[in-house]
PDB file of C-alpha atoms in Angstrom:
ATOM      1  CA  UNK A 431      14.554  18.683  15.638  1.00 87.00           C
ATOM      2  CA  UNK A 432      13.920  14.571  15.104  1.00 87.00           C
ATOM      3  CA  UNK A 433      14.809  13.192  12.116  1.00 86.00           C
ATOM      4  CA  UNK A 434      11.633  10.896  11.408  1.00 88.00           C
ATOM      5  CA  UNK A 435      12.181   7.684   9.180  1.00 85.00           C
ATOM      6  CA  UNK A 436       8.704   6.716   8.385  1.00 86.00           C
ATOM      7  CA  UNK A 437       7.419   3.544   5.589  1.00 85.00           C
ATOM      8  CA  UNK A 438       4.532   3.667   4.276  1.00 87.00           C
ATOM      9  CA  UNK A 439       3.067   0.343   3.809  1.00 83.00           C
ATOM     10  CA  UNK A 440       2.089  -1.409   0.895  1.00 73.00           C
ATOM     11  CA  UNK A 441       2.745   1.589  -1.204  1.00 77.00           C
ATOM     12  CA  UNK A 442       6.566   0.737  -1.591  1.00 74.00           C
ATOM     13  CA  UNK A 443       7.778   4.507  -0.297  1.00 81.00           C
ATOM     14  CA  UNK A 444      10.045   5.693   2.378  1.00 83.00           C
ATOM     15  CA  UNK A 445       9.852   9.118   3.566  1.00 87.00           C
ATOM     16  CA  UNK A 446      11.969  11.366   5.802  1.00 88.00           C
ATOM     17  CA  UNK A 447      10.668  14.187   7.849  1.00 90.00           C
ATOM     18  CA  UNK A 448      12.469  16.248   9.666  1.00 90.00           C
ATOM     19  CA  UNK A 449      10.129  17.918  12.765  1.00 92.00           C
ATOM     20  CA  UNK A 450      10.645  19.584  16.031  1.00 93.00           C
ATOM     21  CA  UNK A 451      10.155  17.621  18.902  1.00 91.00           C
ATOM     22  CA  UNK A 452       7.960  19.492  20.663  1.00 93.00           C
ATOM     23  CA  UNK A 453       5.329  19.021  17.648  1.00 94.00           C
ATOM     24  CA  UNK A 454       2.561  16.284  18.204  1.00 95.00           C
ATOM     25  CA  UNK A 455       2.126  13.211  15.781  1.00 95.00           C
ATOM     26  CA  UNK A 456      -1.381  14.537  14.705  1.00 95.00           C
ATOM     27  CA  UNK A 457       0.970  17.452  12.921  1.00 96.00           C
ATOM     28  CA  UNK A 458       3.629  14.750  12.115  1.00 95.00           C
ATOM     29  CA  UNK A 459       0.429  12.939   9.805  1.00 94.00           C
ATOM     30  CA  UNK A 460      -0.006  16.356   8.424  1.00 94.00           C
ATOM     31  CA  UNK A 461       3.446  16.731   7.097  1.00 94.00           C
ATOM     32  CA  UNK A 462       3.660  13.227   5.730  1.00 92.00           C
ATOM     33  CA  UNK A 463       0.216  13.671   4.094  1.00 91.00           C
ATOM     34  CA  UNK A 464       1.723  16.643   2.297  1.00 91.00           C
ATOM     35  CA  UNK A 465       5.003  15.334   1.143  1.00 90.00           C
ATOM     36  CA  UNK A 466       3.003  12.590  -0.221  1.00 88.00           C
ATOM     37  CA  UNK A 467      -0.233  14.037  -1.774  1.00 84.00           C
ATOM     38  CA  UNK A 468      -0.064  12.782  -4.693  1.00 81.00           C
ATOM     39  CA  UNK A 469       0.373   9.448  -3.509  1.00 81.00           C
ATOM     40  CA  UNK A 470      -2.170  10.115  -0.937  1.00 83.00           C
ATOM     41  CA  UNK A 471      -5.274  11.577  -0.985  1.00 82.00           C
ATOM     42  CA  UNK A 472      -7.205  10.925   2.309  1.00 86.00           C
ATOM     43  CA  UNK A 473      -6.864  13.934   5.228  1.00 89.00           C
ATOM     44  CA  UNK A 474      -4.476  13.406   7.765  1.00 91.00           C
ATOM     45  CA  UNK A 475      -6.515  12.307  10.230  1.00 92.00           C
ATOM     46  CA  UNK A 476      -7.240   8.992   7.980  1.00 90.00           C
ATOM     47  CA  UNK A 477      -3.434   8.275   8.314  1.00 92.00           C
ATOM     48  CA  UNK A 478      -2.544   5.431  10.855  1.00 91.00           C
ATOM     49  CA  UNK A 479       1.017   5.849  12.446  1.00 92.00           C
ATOM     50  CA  UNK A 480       2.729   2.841  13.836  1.00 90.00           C
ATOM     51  CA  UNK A 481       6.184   2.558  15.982  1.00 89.00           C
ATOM     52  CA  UNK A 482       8.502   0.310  14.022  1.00 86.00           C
ATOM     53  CA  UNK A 483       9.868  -1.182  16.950  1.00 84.00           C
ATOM     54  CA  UNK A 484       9.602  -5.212  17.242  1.00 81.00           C
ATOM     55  CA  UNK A 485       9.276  -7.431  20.392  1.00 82.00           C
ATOM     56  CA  UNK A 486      13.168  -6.656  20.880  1.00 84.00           C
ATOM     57  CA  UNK A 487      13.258  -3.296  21.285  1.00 82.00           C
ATOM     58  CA  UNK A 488      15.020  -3.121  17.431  1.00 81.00           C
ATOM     59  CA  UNK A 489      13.605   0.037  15.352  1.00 80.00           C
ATOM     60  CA  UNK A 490      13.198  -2.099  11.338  1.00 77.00           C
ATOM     61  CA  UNK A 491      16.113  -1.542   9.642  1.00 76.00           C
ATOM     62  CA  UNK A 492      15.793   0.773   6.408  1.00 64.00           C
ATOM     63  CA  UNK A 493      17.787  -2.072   4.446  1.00 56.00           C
ATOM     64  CA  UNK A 494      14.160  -3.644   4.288  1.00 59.00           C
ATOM     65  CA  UNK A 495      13.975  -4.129   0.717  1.00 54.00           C
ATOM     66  CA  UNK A 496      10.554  -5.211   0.230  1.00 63.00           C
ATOM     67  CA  UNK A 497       8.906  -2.269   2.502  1.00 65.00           C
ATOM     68  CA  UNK A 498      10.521   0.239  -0.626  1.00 63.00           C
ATOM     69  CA  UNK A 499       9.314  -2.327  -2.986  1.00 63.00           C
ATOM     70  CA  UNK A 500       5.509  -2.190  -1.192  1.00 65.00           C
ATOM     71  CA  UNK A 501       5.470  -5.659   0.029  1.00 65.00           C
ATOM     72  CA  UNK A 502       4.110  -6.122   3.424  1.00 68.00           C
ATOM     73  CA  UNK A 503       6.670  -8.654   5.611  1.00 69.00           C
ATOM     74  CA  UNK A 504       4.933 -10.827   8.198  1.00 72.00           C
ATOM     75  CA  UNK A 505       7.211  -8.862  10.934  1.00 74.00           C
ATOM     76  CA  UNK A 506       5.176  -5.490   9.305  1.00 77.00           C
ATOM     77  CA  UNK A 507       2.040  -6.779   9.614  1.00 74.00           C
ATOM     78  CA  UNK A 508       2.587  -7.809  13.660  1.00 79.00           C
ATOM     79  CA  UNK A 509       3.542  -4.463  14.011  1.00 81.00           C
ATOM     80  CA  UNK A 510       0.578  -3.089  12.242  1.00 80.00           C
ATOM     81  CA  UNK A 511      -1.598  -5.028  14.860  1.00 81.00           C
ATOM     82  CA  UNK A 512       0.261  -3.020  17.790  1.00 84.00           C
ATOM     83  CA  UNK A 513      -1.606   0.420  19.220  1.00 86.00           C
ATOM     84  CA  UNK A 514      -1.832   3.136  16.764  1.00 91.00           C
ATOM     85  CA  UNK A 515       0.300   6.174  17.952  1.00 93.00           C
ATOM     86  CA  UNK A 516      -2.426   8.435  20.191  1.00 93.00           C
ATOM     87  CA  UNK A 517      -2.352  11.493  17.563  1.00 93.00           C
ATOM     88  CA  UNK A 518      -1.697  14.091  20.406  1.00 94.00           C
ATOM     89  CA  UNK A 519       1.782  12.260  21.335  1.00 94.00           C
ATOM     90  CA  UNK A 520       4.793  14.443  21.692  1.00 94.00           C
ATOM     91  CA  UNK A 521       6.885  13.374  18.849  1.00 92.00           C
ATOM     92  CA  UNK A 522      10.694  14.017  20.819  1.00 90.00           C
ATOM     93  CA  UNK A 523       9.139  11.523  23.342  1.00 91.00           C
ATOM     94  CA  UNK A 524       8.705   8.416  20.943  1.00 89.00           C
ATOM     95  CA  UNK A 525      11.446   9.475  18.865  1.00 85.00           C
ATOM     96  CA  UNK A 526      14.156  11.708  20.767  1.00 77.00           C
ATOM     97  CA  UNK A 527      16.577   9.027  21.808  1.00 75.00           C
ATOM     98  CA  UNK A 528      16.338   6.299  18.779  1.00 69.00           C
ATOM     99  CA  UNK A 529      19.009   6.138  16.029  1.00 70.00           C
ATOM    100  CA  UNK A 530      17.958   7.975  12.953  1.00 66.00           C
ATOM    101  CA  UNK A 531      20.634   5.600  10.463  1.00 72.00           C
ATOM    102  CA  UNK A 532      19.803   3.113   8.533  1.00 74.00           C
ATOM    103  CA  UNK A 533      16.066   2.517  10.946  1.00 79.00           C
ATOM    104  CA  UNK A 534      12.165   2.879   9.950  1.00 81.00           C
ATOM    105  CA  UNK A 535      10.912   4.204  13.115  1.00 81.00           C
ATOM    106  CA  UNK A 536       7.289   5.098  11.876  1.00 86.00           C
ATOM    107  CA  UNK A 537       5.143   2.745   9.697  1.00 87.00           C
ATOM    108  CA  UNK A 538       2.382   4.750   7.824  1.00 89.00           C
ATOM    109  CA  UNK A 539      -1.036   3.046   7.109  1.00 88.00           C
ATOM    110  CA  UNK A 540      -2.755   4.748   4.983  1.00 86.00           C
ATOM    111  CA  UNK A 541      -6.310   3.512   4.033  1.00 81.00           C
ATOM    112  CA  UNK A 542      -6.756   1.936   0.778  1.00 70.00           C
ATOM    113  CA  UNK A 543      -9.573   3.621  -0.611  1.00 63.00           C
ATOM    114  CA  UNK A 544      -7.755   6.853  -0.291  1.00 54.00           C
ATOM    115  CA  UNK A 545      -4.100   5.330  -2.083  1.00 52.00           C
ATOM    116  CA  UNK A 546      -4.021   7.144  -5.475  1.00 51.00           C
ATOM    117  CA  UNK A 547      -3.458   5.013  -8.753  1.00 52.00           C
ATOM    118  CA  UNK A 548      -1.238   7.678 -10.581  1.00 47.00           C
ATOM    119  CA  UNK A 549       2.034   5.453 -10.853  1.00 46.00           C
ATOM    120  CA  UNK A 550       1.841   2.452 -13.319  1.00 41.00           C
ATOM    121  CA  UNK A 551       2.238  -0.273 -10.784  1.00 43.00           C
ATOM    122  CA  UNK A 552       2.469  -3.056 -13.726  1.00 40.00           C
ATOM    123  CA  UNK A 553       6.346  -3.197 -13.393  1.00 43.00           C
ATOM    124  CA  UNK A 554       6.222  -4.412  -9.772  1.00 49.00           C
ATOM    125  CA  UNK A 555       4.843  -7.826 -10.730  1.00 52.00           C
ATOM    126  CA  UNK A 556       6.591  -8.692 -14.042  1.00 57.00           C
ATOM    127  CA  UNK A 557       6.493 -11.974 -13.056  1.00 62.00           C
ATOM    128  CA  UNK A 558       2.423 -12.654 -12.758  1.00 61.00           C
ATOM    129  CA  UNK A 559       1.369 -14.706 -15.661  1.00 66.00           C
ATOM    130  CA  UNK A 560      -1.315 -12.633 -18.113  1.00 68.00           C
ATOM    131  CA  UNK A 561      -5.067 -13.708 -18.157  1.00 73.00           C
ATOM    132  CA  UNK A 562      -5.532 -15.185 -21.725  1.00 70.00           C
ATOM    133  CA  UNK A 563      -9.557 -15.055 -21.847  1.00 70.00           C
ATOM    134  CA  UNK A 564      -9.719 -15.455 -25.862  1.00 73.00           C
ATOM    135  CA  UNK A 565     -13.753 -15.510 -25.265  1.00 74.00           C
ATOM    136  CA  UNK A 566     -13.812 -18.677 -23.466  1.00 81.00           C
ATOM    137  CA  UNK A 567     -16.727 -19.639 -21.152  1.00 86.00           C
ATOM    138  CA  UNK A 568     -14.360 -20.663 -18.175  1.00 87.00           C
ATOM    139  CA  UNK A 569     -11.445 -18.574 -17.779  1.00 84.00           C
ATOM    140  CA  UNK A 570      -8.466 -20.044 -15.131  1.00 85.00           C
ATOM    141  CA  UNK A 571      -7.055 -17.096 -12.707  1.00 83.00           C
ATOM    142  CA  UNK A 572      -3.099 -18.483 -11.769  1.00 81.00           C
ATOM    143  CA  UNK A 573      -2.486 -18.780  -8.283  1.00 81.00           C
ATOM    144  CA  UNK A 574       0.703 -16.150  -8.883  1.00 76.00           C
ATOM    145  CA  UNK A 575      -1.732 -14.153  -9.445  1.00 76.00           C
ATOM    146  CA  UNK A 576      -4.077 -14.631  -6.558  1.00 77.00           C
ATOM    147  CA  UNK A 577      -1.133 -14.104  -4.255  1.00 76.00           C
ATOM    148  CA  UNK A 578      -0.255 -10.478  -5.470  1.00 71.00           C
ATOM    149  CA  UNK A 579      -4.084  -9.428  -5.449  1.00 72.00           C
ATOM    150  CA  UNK A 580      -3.984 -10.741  -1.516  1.00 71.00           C
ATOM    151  CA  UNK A 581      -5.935 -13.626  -1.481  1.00 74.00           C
ATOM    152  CA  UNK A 582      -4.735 -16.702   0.765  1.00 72.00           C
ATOM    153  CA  UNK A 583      -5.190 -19.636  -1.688  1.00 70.00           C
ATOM    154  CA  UNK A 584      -2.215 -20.373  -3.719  1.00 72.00           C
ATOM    155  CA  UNK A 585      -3.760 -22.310  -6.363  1.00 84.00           C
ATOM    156  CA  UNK A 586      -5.512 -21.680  -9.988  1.00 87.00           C
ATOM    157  CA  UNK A 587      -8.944 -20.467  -9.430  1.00 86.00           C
ATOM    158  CA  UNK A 588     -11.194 -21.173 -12.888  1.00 87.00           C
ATOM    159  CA  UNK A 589     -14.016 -18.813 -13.038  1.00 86.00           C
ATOM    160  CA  UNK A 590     -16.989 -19.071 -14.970  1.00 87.00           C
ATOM    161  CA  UNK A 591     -17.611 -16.226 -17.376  1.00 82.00           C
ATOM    162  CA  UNK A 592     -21.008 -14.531 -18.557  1.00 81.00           C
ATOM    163  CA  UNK A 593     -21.234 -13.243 -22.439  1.00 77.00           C
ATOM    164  CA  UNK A 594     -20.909 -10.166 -21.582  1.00 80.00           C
ATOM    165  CA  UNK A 595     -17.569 -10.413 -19.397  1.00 79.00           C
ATOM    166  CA  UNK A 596     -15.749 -10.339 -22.901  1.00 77.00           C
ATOM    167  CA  UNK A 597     -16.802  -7.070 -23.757  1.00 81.00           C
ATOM    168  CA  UNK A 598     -16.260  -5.598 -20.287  1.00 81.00           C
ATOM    169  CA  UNK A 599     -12.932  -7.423 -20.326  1.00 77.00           C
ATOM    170  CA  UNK A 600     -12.040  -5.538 -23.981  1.00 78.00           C
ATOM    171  CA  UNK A 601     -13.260  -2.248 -22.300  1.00 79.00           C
ATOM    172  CA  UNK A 602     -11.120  -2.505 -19.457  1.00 78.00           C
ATOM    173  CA  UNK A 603      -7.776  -3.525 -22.097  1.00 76.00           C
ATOM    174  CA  UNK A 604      -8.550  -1.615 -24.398  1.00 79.00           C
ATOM    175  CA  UNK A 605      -9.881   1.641 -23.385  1.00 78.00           C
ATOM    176  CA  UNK A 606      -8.983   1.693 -19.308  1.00 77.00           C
ATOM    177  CA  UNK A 607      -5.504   0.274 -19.549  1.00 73.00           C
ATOM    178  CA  UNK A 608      -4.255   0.861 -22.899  1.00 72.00           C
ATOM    179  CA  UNK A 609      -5.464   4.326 -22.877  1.00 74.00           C
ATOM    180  CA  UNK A 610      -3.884   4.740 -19.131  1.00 71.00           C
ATOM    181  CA  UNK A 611      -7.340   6.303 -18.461  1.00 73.00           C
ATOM    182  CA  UNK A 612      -9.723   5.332 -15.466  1.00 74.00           C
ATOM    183  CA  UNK A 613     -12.701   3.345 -16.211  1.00 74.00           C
ATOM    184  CA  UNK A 614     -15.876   2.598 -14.348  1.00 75.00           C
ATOM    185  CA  UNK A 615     -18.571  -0.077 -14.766  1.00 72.00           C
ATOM    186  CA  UNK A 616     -21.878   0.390 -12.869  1.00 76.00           C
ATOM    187  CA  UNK A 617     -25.067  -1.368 -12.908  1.00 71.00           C
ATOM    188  CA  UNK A 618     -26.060  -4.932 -13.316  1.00 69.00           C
ATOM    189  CA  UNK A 619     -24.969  -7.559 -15.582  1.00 60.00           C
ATOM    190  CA  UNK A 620     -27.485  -8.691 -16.927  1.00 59.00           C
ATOM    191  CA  UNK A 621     -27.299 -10.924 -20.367  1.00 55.00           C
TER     192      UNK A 621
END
């Protein structure tokens, strides 16, 4: 058996999956997918499996705080642009010999159309200011919050807003997020 320590990126979740090492990775994906399913909901097959190893020859160490707290590190995302693990690799032959303490030897992409929104994930950035829109024409986005919604610029954006953005804005507070329900807007805006 091989004790697998596997993160799985930008959802802030370490797993552990203990496999015989005779088993390929493609059934490796299938047992992660499982443990996880309600965290994610794509098929196995949609799962991309890294080797946590860096240009050293380290395995990341499991101490890495903000791959449990779903941060991406720079060091992660280098890895992520490494070779995906071929699906019908023997997983004793990447794993066998590496130490299973206190190491992430698997990163786990999983594609984000397919990462379920059943935890609350407001408590993660207590620190992003609140939008204040108080049905105001231009409306300014904070640049704290630009940088946890993964865009590049750190600065304020201001945005202009059309009439009806209020009343999508109140539907979204009001009846999407207050209500913990899920809400969807379709069709045009038009005036």
């Amino acid at each position: 058996m091989v004790l697998v320590n596997g993160a799985i990126v930008a959802i802030g979740s370490v797993i552990t999956i203990d496999i015989e090492e005779g088993k390929t990775v493609s059934l490796l994906k299938e047992r992660i997918q499982k443990m996880k399913s309600r965290t994610i909901e794509c098929e196995p097959d949609d799962l991309r499996l890294f080797l946590a190893k860096t240009e050293s020859g380290a395995w990341l160490p499991s101490t890495a705080i903000k791959l449990r707290s779903g941060d991406t590190t720079p060091e992660v995302y280098e890895l992520l642009k490494n070779e995906e693990i071929n699906p019908t690799n023997v997983v004793g032959d990447l794993f066998g010999s590496a130490p299973t303490e206190m190491t992430i030897r698997a990163l786990v992409e999983v594609p984000t159309t397919f990462v379920s929104n059943k935890r609350a994930r407001l408590e993660e950035f207590e620190d992003v200011p609140r939008i204040d829109t108080k049905d105001a024409t231009y409306v300014t986005l904070p640049g704290r919050l630009l940088e946890v919604c993964g865009f590049s610029s750190n600065d304020d954006m201001m945005l202009y807003c059309r009439p009806r953005v209020h009343e999508l804005w109140r539907f979204l507070t009001d009846e999407v997020v207050g209500l913990k329900s899920r809400g969807v807007i379709v069709g045009p805006l038009v005036p």
